[in-house]
Coordinates of C-alpha atoms in Angstrom, one line a residue:
Chain A
M122 CA 1.6 -43.1 8.1
S123 CA -1.5 -42.9 10.2
A124 CA -3.8 -43.9 7.3
T125 CA -2.6 -47.6 8.9
G126 CA -3.9 -46.4 12.2
P127 CA -6.5 -48.7 13.7
P128 CA -10.0 -48.3 12.3
G129 CA -11.7 -47.7 15.6
D130 CA -9.2 -45.3 16.7
A131 CA -11.3 -42.6 18.2
R132 CA -8.1 -40.6 19.8
P133 CA -10.0 -37.2 19.8
A134 CA -8.9 -34.4 17.5
T135 CA -5.0 -34.3 17.3
A136 CA -2.3 -33.5 14.9
A137 CA -2.3 -37.1 13.8
G138 CA -5.9 -36.7 13.3
D139 CA -5.6 -34.2 10.5
V140 CA -2.8 -35.9 8.8
R141 CA -4.8 -39.0 8.7
V142 CA -7.6 -36.7 6.8
R143 CA -5.2 -35.6 4.1
G144 CA -3.4 -39.1 3.8
A145 CA -6.8 -40.5 3.2
G146 CA -8.0 -38.5 0.8
A147 CA -4.8 -38.7 -1.2
A148 CA -4.8 -42.6 -1.0
G149 CA -8.5 -42.8 -1.9
D150 CA -9.0 -44.8 1.5
A151 CA -12.0 -46.9 1.5
R152 CA -13.1 -45.9 4.9
P153 CA -16.4 -43.5 4.3
G154 CA -16.9 -41.4 7.1
G155 CA -13.4 -41.4 8.7
G156 CA -12.5 -38.0 7.2
V157 CA -15.9 -36.6 8.3
R158 CA -15.8 -37.8 11.7
V159 CA -12.3 -36.0 12.3
R160 CA -13.7 -32.9 10.7
V161 CA -16.7 -33.1 13.3
L162 CA -14.1 -33.7 16.0
G163 CA -12.0 -30.6 14.6
A164 CA -15.1 -28.5 15.1
V165 CA -15.8 -29.8 18.6
R166 CA -12.3 -28.9 19.6
R167 CA -12.4 -25.5 18.1
V168 CA -15.7 -25.0 20.0
V169 CA -14.0 -26.4 23.4
C170 CA -11.2 -24.2 23.1
L171 CA -13.5 -20.9 22.4
V172 CA -15.7 -21.7 25.5
A173 CA -13.4 -23.2 28.0
L174 CA -11.8 -20.2 29.5
P175 CA -15.4 -18.4 30.1
A176 CA -16.9 -21.2 31.2
L177 CA -14.1 -21.5 33.9
L178 CA -14.5 -17.8 34.6
V179 CA -18.2 -18.4 35.3
L180 CA -17.6 -21.2 37.5
L181 CA -15.1 -19.2 39.6
W182 CA -17.6 -16.6 39.7
W183 CA -20.3 -18.8 40.8
A184 CA -17.7 -20.3 43.6
V185 CA -17.0 -16.8 45.0
S186 CA -20.4 -15.2 44.6
G187 CA -22.7 -15.0 47.5
S188 CA -20.2 -14.3 49.7
S189 CA -20.9 -10.3 49.0
F190 CA -24.3 -8.6 48.7
Y191 CA -22.6 -6.7 45.9
L192 CA -21.5 -10.0 44.2
P193 CA -24.5 -11.9 42.8
G194 CA -24.2 -15.1 41.3
P195 CA -24.2 -16.2 37.4
A196 CA -27.8 -17.1 37.8
A197 CA -29.4 -14.0 39.4
V198 CA -27.2 -12.0 37.0
G199 CA -28.4 -14.1 34.0
R200 CA -31.9 -13.4 35.0
A201 CA -31.8 -9.7 35.6
F202 CA -29.9 -9.7 32.0
A203 CA -32.9 -11.1 30.2
E204 CA -35.4 -9.3 32.5
T205 CA -33.7 -5.7 32.1
W206 CA -32.3 -5.8 28.4
F207 CA -35.1 -8.1 26.8
S208 CA -37.7 -5.3 27.4
A209 CA -38.3 -1.9 26.3
R210 CA -35.2 -0.7 27.6
L211 CA -33.9 -2.3 24.4
L212 CA -35.3 0.4 22.5
D213 CA -34.9 3.3 25.1
D214 CA -31.6 3.1 26.3
V215 CA -29.5 0.6 24.3
L216 CA -30.4 1.5 20.7
P217 CA -29.9 5.0 21.3
S218 CA -26.7 4.8 22.9
V219 CA -25.6 2.5 20.1
G220 CA -26.8 5.1 17.7
R221 CA -24.9 7.9 19.2
L222 CA -22.0 5.8 19.4
L223 CA -22.1 4.9 15.4
A224 CA -23.2 8.7 14.7
G225 CA -19.9 10.1 16.7
Y226 CA -17.8 7.5 15.4
A227 CA -18.8 7.9 11.7
L228 CA -18.2 11.9 12.1
A229 CA -15.0 11.5 13.4
A230 CA -13.9 9.0 10.8
L231 CA -15.1 11.4 8.1
L232 CA -13.4 14.6 10.1
G233 CA -10.2 12.8 10.8
V234 CA -9.7 10.9 7.3
G235 CA -10.7 14.1 5.5
L236 CA -8.5 16.5 7.7
G237 CA -5.6 13.9 7.7
V238 CA -5.2 13.8 4.0
P239 CA -4.4 17.3 3.3
I240 CA -2.2 17.5 6.6
G241 CA -0.5 14.4 5.5
S242 CA 0.2 15.4 2.1
S243 CA 1.6 19.2 2.9
P244 CA 5.0 19.0 4.9
R245 CA 4.5 22.6 5.8
L246 CA 0.8 22.0 7.0
R247 CA 2.3 19.2 9.2
A248 CA 5.0 20.8 10.6
T249 CA 2.7 23.6 11.9
L250 CA -0.1 21.7 13.1
E251 CA 1.5 18.2 14.3
P252 CA 2.7 19.8 17.6
V253 CA -0.9 21.0 18.6
L254 CA -2.6 17.9 17.3
E255 CA -0.4 15.8 19.7
F256 CA -1.5 18.3 22.3
F257 CA -5.1 17.8 21.9
R258 CA -4.7 13.9 21.5
A259 CA -3.2 14.1 25.0
V260 CA -6.2 15.8 26.5
P261 CA -8.2 13.1 28.4
P262 CA -11.8 13.4 26.2
P263 CA -13.9 13.0 29.5
V264 CA -12.4 16.3 30.7
L265 CA -14.1 17.9 27.9
V266 CA -17.4 16.8 29.0
P267 CA -18.3 19.7 31.2
L268 CA -16.9 21.9 28.5
I269 CA -19.0 20.3 25.8
M270 CA -22.1 20.6 28.1
L271 CA -21.6 24.3 28.4
L272 CA -21.3 24.7 24.5
A273 CA -23.8 22.1 23.2
G274 CA -26.1 21.6 26.0
I275 CA -27.0 18.1 27.8
D276 CA -28.9 16.2 24.9
T277 CA -27.7 14.0 22.2
P278 CA -25.7 16.7 20.2
M279 CA -23.5 16.9 23.4
K280 CA -22.9 13.1 23.8
V281 CA -22.2 12.8 20.1
L282 CA -19.7 15.4 20.3
V283 CA -17.9 14.0 23.1
I284 CA -17.6 10.7 21.3
V285 CA -16.4 12.7 18.4
S286 CA -13.9 14.6 20.5
G287 CA -12.2 11.6 21.8
C288 CA -12.4 9.3 18.4
V289 CA -11.1 11.9 16.0
W290 CA -7.6 12.0 17.3
P291 CA -6.3 8.4 16.7
I292 CA -8.1 8.6 13.2
L293 CA -6.5 12.2 12.1
L294 CA -3.0 11.4 13.5
N295 CA -3.0 7.7 11.7
T296 CA -4.3 9.2 8.5
V297 CA -1.5 11.7 8.7
E298 CA 1.0 9.2 9.1
G299 CA -0.2 7.0 6.3
V300 CA -0.4 9.8 3.8
R301 CA 2.8 11.0 4.5
A302 CA 4.6 7.4 4.4
L303 CA 2.9 6.8 0.6
D304 CA 5.6 5.5 -1.8
E305 CA 7.1 8.1 -3.9
V306 CA 7.7 5.7 -6.6
L307 CA 3.8 5.0 -6.8
A308 CA 3.3 9.0 -6.6
D309 CA 5.6 9.4 -9.7
T310 CA 4.0 6.7 -11.5
C311 CA 0.6 8.5 -11.0
R312 CA 2.3 11.6 -12.5
M313 CA 3.3 10.3 -15.1
Y314 CA 0.1 8.6 -16.1
G315 CA -1.9 11.6 -15.4
I316 CA -3.7 10.0 -12.5
S317 CA -4.6 13.5 -10.5
G318 CA -7.6 14.7 -8.4
M319 CA -10.3 12.4 -7.2
S320 CA -8.8 9.4 -8.9
R321 CA -5.6 9.7 -7.5
L322 CA -7.3 10.2 -4.0
R323 CA -9.4 7.1 -4.4
W324 CA -7.0 4.8 -6.1
F325 CA -3.6 5.9 -4.5
V326 CA -3.9 8.3 -1.4
L327 CA -6.9 6.3 0.4
R328 CA -5.9 2.8 -0.4
G329 CA -2.2 3.5 0.3
A330 CA -3.0 4.9 3.7
S331 CA -5.7 2.4 4.2
P332 CA -3.4 0.4 6.7
Q333 CA -2.7 3.2 9.1
I334 CA -6.4 4.5 8.8
M335 CA -7.7 1.2 10.0
T336 CA -5.3 1.3 12.7
G337 CA -6.8 4.4 13.7
L338 CA -10.5 3.7 13.3
R339 CA -9.5 0.5 15.6
Q340 CA -8.1 2.6 18.5
A341 CA -10.9 5.0 18.1
L342 CA -13.4 2.2 18.3
S343 CA -12.6 1.4 21.7
I344 CA -12.2 5.0 22.8
G345 CA -15.7 5.5 21.2
I346 CA -17.5 2.9 23.6
I347 CA -15.9 4.5 26.8
L348 CA -16.8 7.8 26.0
M349 CA -20.6 6.7 25.2
V350 CA -20.9 5.5 28.7
I351 CA -18.9 8.5 30.1
S352 CA -21.3 10.9 28.3
E353 CA -24.4 9.1 29.6
M354 CA -23.1 9.3 33.3
F355 CA -23.4 13.2 33.1
A356 CA -26.5 15.0 33.3
S357 CA -28.2 12.1 31.6
S358 CA -31.8 10.5 31.8
S359 CA -31.3 7.5 29.1
G360 CA -28.7 5.6 27.9
L361 CA -26.6 2.3 28.8
G362 CA -24.4 4.6 31.3
F363 CA -27.4 6.5 32.8
T364 CA -28.9 3.1 33.1
I365 CA -25.9 1.1 35.1
V366 CA -25.2 4.5 37.5
L367 CA -29.3 4.4 38.1
F368 CA -29.3 0.5 39.1
Q369 CA -26.0 1.0 41.3
R370 CA -27.7 4.3 42.9
Q371 CA -31.1 2.1 43.7
F372 CA -28.9 -1.1 44.7
Q373 CA -30.2 -3.4 42.2
I374 CA -26.9 -5.1 42.0
A375 CA -27.5 -7.8 39.6
E376 CA -29.2 -5.4 37.1
M377 CA -26.1 -3.1 37.4
W378 CA -23.8 -6.3 36.7
S379 CA -26.0 -7.2 33.9
G380 CA -25.2 -4.1 32.4
I381 CA -21.8 -4.3 32.6
L382 CA -21.9 -7.5 30.7
L383 CA -24.0 -6.0 28.1
L384 CA -21.3 -3.2 27.6
G385 CA -18.6 -6.0 27.3
L386 CA -20.7 -7.9 25.0
L387 CA -21.5 -5.0 22.6
G388 CA -17.5 -4.1 22.3
L389 CA -16.7 -7.8 21.7
G390 CA -19.4 -7.8 18.8
L391 CA -18.1 -4.4 17.4
S392 CA -14.6 -5.5 17.6
L393 CA -15.4 -8.6 15.7
L394 CA -17.5 -6.7 13.3
F395 CA -14.3 -4.4 12.6
R396 CA -12.2 -7.5 12.2
R397 CA -14.3 -8.6 9.1
L398 CA -14.5 -5.1 7.7
E399 CA -10.5 -5.0 8.1
R400 CA -9.7 -8.3 6.7
W401 CA -11.9 -7.1 3.6
V402 CA -10.3 -3.8 3.3
L403 CA -6.9 -4.9 4.0
A404 CA -6.9 -8.4 2.0
W405 CA -3.9 -6.9 -0.4
Y406 CA -2.0 -5.8 2.3
H407 CA -2.1 -9.0 4.5
G408 CA -1.3 -10.8 1.1
S409 CA 1.3 -8.8 0.2
G410 CA 2.7 -9.0 3.2
A411 CA 2.7 -12.5 3.4
A412 CA 4.3 -12.8 0.2
R413 CA 7.2 -10.4 1.2
A414 CA 7.9 -12.9 4.1
Chain B
M256 CA 11.5 13.6 -30.9
L257 CA 13.4 14.0 -27.6
E258 CA 16.1 17.1 -27.5
I259 CA 18.2 17.6 -24.2
H260 CA 20.1 20.7 -24.7
D261 CA 22.6 21.8 -22.0
L262 CA 20.8 20.2 -19.3
R263 CA 22.2 21.1 -15.8
K264 CA 21.2 20.1 -12.4
V265 CA 22.3 21.3 -9.2
Y266 CA 21.0 20.1 -5.6
D267 CA 21.3 23.0 -3.2
G268 CA 20.3 22.0 0.3
R269 CA 21.5 23.2 3.7
G270 CA 24.8 24.5 2.8
R271 CA 25.5 21.8 0.5
H272 CA 25.8 22.6 -3.3
V273 CA 26.1 19.5 -5.5
E274 CA 26.4 19.9 -9.3
A275 CA 25.0 16.6 -10.3
I276 CA 24.8 17.0 -14.0
A277 CA 26.9 19.7 -15.6
S278 CA 25.8 19.9 -18.8
V279 CA 24.1 17.1 -20.9
T280 CA 23.2 17.4 -24.9
L281 CA 21.6 14.7 -26.5
S282 CA 19.1 14.1 -28.9
V283 CA 16.7 11.2 -29.7
A284 CA 15.2 10.8 -33.0
A285 CA 11.6 9.5 -33.5
G286 CA 11.5 5.4 -33.7
E287 CA 15.2 5.5 -32.2
L288 CA 16.4 3.3 -29.4
V289 CA 19.2 4.8 -27.4
C290 CA 20.8 3.5 -24.3
V291 CA 22.5 5.7 -21.7
V292 CA 25.5 4.0 -19.3
G293 CA 27.6 5.9 -17.4
P294 CA 29.5 5.1 -13.9
S295 CA 27.6 4.3 -10.9
G296 CA 26.3 7.6 -9.3
C297 CA 26.9 9.4 -12.5
G298 CA 23.3 10.8 -12.6
K299 CA 21.7 8.5 -15.3
T300 CA 18.7 8.4 -13.1
T301 CA 18.6 11.9 -12.4
L302 CA 18.7 12.5 -16.3
L303 CA 16.0 10.3 -17.0
R304 CA 13.9 12.0 -14.2
A305 CA 14.4 15.5 -15.8
V306 CA 13.2 14.0 -19.2
A307 CA 10.1 12.9 -17.5
G308 CA 9.3 16.0 -16.3
L309 CA 9.2 14.6 -12.7
L310 CA 12.4 16.8 -11.4
P311 CA 12.7 20.4 -12.1
V312 CA 16.0 21.1 -13.9
S313 CA 18.5 24.0 -13.0
G314 CA 19.3 25.0 -16.4
G315 CA 19.2 24.2 -20.0
E316 CA 16.0 22.4 -21.9
V317 CA 14.3 19.3 -22.6
A318 CA 11.8 19.1 -25.4
V319 CA 9.9 16.0 -26.1
D320 CA 7.9 16.1 -29.6
G321 CA 8.7 19.6 -29.9
R322 CA 7.2 20.7 -26.4
R323 CA 9.2 22.2 -23.8
V324 CA 9.0 19.6 -20.5
T325 CA 7.8 21.5 -17.5
G326 CA 5.7 18.6 -15.9
P327 CA 5.4 15.0 -17.0
P328 CA 5.2 15.3 -20.9
P329 CA 1.7 13.8 -22.6
G330 CA 2.1 10.4 -24.6
T331 CA 5.3 9.4 -22.2
A332 CA 5.5 6.3 -20.3
V333 CA 8.1 5.4 -18.0
V334 CA 9.4 1.9 -16.7
F335 CA 10.8 2.2 -13.3
Q336 CA 13.6 0.0 -11.9
E337 CA 11.3 -0.5 -8.5
Y338 CA 9.0 -2.7 -10.2
G339 CA 7.6 -3.7 -6.6
R340 CA 6.7 -0.1 -5.8
S341 CA 5.4 1.2 -9.2
L342 CA 2.2 -1.1 -9.2
F343 CA -0.4 -0.8 -7.1
P344 CA -0.6 -3.8 -4.5
W345 CA -4.2 -3.3 -4.1
M346 CA -5.1 -3.5 -7.5
T347 CA -5.2 -6.7 -9.9
V348 CA -2.8 -6.6 -12.6
R349 CA -5.8 -5.8 -15.3
Q350 CA -6.7 -2.7 -13.0
N351 CA -2.9 -1.8 -12.8
V352 CA -2.9 -1.7 -16.6
E353 CA -6.1 -0.2 -17.2
L354 CA -6.1 2.6 -14.8
P355 CA -4.1 5.1 -16.8
L356 CA -6.3 4.3 -19.8
K357 CA -9.3 5.1 -17.7
E358 CA -7.4 8.7 -17.1
K359 CA -6.8 9.4 -20.5
G360 CA -10.5 8.9 -21.2
L361 CA -10.7 5.9 -23.4
P362 CA -13.9 4.1 -24.0
A363 CA -14.4 0.8 -22.1
G364 CA -14.1 -1.0 -25.4
R365 CA -11.1 0.3 -26.7
R366 CA -9.4 -0.2 -22.8
R367 CA -10.4 -4.0 -22.9
A368 CA -8.8 -4.2 -26.4
L369 CA -5.8 -2.4 -25.0
V370 CA -5.2 -4.0 -21.8
A371 CA -5.8 -7.7 -23.4
G372 CA -3.5 -6.9 -26.3
S373 CA -0.2 -5.5 -24.0
L374 CA -0.9 -8.5 -21.6
D375 CA -1.0 -10.8 -24.3
A376 CA 2.6 -9.3 -25.5
V377 CA 4.2 -9.4 -22.5
G378 CA 3.0 -13.1 -21.9
L379 CA 0.9 -12.2 -18.9
A380 CA -2.7 -13.2 -20.3
D381 CA -3.4 -15.4 -17.9
A382 CA -2.5 -13.4 -14.7
A383 CA -4.7 -10.5 -15.7
D384 CA -7.0 -11.6 -12.3
A385 CA -3.8 -11.9 -9.9
H386 CA -2.5 -9.2 -7.3
P387 CA 1.4 -8.3 -8.2
W388 CA 2.4 -9.4 -4.9
Q389 CA 1.8 -13.0 -6.3
L390 CA 3.9 -12.6 -9.3
S391 CA 7.8 -13.0 -9.4
G392 CA 10.1 -9.9 -9.9
G393 CA 10.1 -10.8 -13.6
M394 CA 6.5 -10.9 -14.0
Q395 CA 6.0 -7.7 -12.1
Q396 CA 8.3 -5.8 -14.4
R397 CA 6.3 -7.3 -17.2
V398 CA 3.1 -5.9 -15.8
A399 CA 4.8 -2.4 -15.8
I400 CA 5.7 -2.7 -19.3
A401 CA 2.1 -4.1 -20.4
R402 CA 1.0 -0.8 -18.6
A403 CA 3.5 1.3 -20.3
V404 CA 2.5 -0.2 -23.6
A405 CA -1.0 -0.1 -23.4
Y406 CA -0.7 3.4 -22.7
E407 CA 0.4 3.9 -26.3
P408 CA 3.0 6.3 -25.8
K409 CA 5.4 8.0 -28.1
V410 CA 8.2 8.0 -25.8
L411 CA 9.0 5.3 -23.5
L412 CA 11.5 5.9 -20.8
M413 CA 13.4 3.1 -18.7
D414 CA 15.2 3.6 -15.6
E415 CA 17.6 0.4 -14.9
P416 CA 14.1 -1.5 -15.3
F417 CA 16.0 -5.0 -15.4
A418 CA 18.7 -4.2 -12.5
A419 CA 16.8 -6.2 -10.1
V420 CA 15.8 -9.2 -11.8
D421 CA 18.0 -12.8 -12.4
A422 CA 20.0 -13.3 -15.4
Q423 CA 17.8 -15.4 -17.2
T424 CA 14.5 -13.3 -16.8
R425 CA 16.8 -10.3 -17.8
A426 CA 17.7 -11.7 -21.2
D427 CA 14.3 -12.4 -22.0
L428 CA 13.1 -8.8 -21.0
E429 CA 15.7 -7.4 -23.1
D430 CA 14.3 -9.4 -26.2
L431 CA 10.8 -8.5 -25.0
I432 CA 11.9 -4.8 -25.2
L433 CA 13.4 -5.2 -28.7
R434 CA 10.3 -6.6 -30.0
L435 CA 7.5 -4.0 -28.6
W436 CA 10.0 -1.6 -29.7
R437 CA 10.1 -3.0 -33.5
D438 CA 6.4 -3.8 -33.2
L439 CA 5.2 -0.5 -32.1
G440 CA 7.7 1.9 -33.3
M441 CA 8.2 4.1 -29.9
T442 CA 11.0 6.2 -29.2
V443 CA 13.1 4.3 -26.4
L444 CA 15.5 6.2 -23.9
F445 CA 17.0 3.2 -21.7
V446 CA 19.3 3.8 -19.0
T447 CA 21.2 0.9 -17.6
H448 CA 24.4 0.6 -15.7
D449 CA 24.9 -2.8 -17.4
I450 CA 27.2 -2.2 -20.6
D451 CA 26.4 -5.5 -22.4
E452 CA 22.8 -4.6 -22.2
A453 CA 23.3 -1.3 -23.5
V454 CA 25.3 -2.4 -26.5
Y455 CA 23.0 -5.4 -27.1
L456 CA 19.7 -3.2 -27.2
G457 CA 20.7 0.3 -28.3
Q458 CA 21.1 1.7 -31.8
R459 CA 23.1 4.3 -30.1
V460 CA 25.1 4.4 -26.7
V461 CA 25.7 7.2 -24.8
V462 CA 28.1 6.9 -22.2
L463 CA 28.2 9.6 -19.6
S464 CA 30.9 11.0 -17.3
A465 CA 31.0 10.6 -13.6
S466 CA 29.3 13.3 -11.7
P467 CA 29.3 16.2 -12.3
T468 CA 27.9 14.5 -15.7
T469 CA 28.9 15.5 -19.3
V470 CA 28.2 13.2 -22.4
M471 CA 31.7 11.4 -23.0
E472 CA 30.9 9.7 -25.8
D473 CA 27.6 8.9 -28.4
L474 CA 28.5 5.9 -29.9
K475 CA 26.6 4.6 -32.8
I476 CA 26.0 0.7 -32.8
D477 CA 27.0 -0.9 -36.2
L478 CA 25.7 -4.3 -35.2
P479 CA 22.8 -6.2 -37.5
A480 CA 19.5 -4.8 -36.7
A481 CA 18.2 -8.4 -35.9
R482 CA 19.8 -9.0 -32.5
D483 CA 19.7 -12.4 -31.0
Q484 CA 21.0 -13.4 -27.5
L485 CA 23.3 -16.1 -28.6
T486 CA 24.7 -15.1 -32.5
T487 CA 24.8 -10.8 -31.7
R488 CA 26.8 -11.3 -28.3
S489 CA 29.1 -13.6 -29.9
L490 CA 30.2 -11.3 -32.7
P491 CA 33.7 -10.0 -32.7
R492 CA 32.0 -6.4 -33.3
F493 CA 29.8 -6.9 -30.3
G494 CA 33.1 -7.7 -28.0
E495 CA 35.0 -4.7 -29.5
L496 CA 32.3 -2.0 -29.0
R497 CA 31.4 -3.6 -25.4
G498 CA 35.3 -3.6 -24.6
H499 CA 35.2 0.1 -25.9
V500 CA 32.3 1.4 -23.7
Y501 CA 34.0 -0.6 -21.1
R502 CA 37.2 1.5 -21.3
Q503 CA 35.4 4.6 -21.7
I504 CA 33.9 4.1 -18.2
Q505 CA 36.9 3.0 -16.8
R506 CA 38.3 6.4 -17.7
A507 CA 35.5 8.4 -16.5
R508 CA 35.7 6.8 -13.4
A509 CA 39.7 7.2 -13.0
H510 CA 39.4 11.0 -14.1
H511 CA 36.7 11.3 -11.6
D512 CA 38.9 9.9 -8.9
D513 CA 42.0 12.0 -10.0
A514 CA 39.7 15.2 -9.8
R515 CA 39.0 14.0 -5.9
G516 CA 42.5 13.8 -5.2
T517 CA 42.5 10.1 -4.7
P518 CA 45.3 7.5 -5.9

């Protein structure tokens, strides 16, 4: 229908625009470039959608800034961001922080999945351990920092341990749940066809529990970032958390804000990466869910 | 090939004592296709799971190929009713069929040949790279059958495999099973609640009583060996056999209800 629209119609991307692209292709429309234009407009629309709200927020920030010493404007924070983080601090503070985060996260994943599989497989083990595990999960990890400092000192091992101590629980408990809920018919299938030991673990248990394992890993990622910062606020001399506290104490307010901004961006980047990973690992799950619907 | 002697199964749990199978004695010769029918809830699936070694028995004995069954016997494949849950959704059709062969330790070349051959036999050669959930129910059950056939079993156990597919697909799958059985010379124990299906497929039909289960009748099906959906099902003898089995199952049900004191 919209293939009959006026040729010079420059209505920005609307639903009608999309219909026209399809209609034009099907009818072999003789207007070259019409489809391309709509595609470009579509891309522009997506970028606008993505940027609109952040831009509005920055504008708001700019409008209210300057009213207080503690709230510098976007330009000042942007300048501070470039000066502070595109410098030796990137190597001295940011990378070690991220490294500890990834190390602690990886350890927690190994530990959580490694313990979760046997616990999930054994009803007796589960009945014994589950109340205790729920208790440990309920303990807020930051309160463990003083304890872990006593046990592991104040260096890297302590910080990694703090991250592990918080990240491991969601991964462990979700793995237990995923392994417990594995399909019985598939388990019988494995028994009938002699699929046992490592191949059973690899092809059945881990894959079957992967939706829950990924849920645990996603929860653990945000906990990990929080604990990375907190572990550096105690008795530390480097790292992102330490630096932000330092700026605050020295009244370098713009620099302090730039650190908060960096943490937000870091969290955003990691969660986007994680979503990629999840889409790849769980392609079958989303596909079969869509097929059932 | 398959010997079931005085099999008993009692479920004991928290103050409940349920006698599911009272005593079943049954034997299936090598290369035979035997169907088991019975009223619903009569322990057909329990019987099949006991034969498959998936369920410990309370008494009696099951032997496959002369060896007493304590776990899944080697050389035995099962096709479950729940096709949607017996295939690995994270694997392609090809990987699903191939995995048991890998576990068996077959070399890659042999595996490829078996996978291609069995998928071809069930008419799914083109779907090898699809995932199970991209296929219809009937096609998924074909994949499960292909996986069983590629495994080269001596004994094939089928647990109401076509209960959840539509009538047309069901007729196609029945003929597929007959063809595979004739071509490959497997021993088949086929559990179903469908009387027509049992008479159409079986060389023998074993009629079970209601729970606690015993064998009511072991009926030889004296229909011509070559079966065909149209001609076989319209034979007068087919109707007689079908009616006979039907009456037996009605009797089993009535007997069961009497025993329970319901009118």
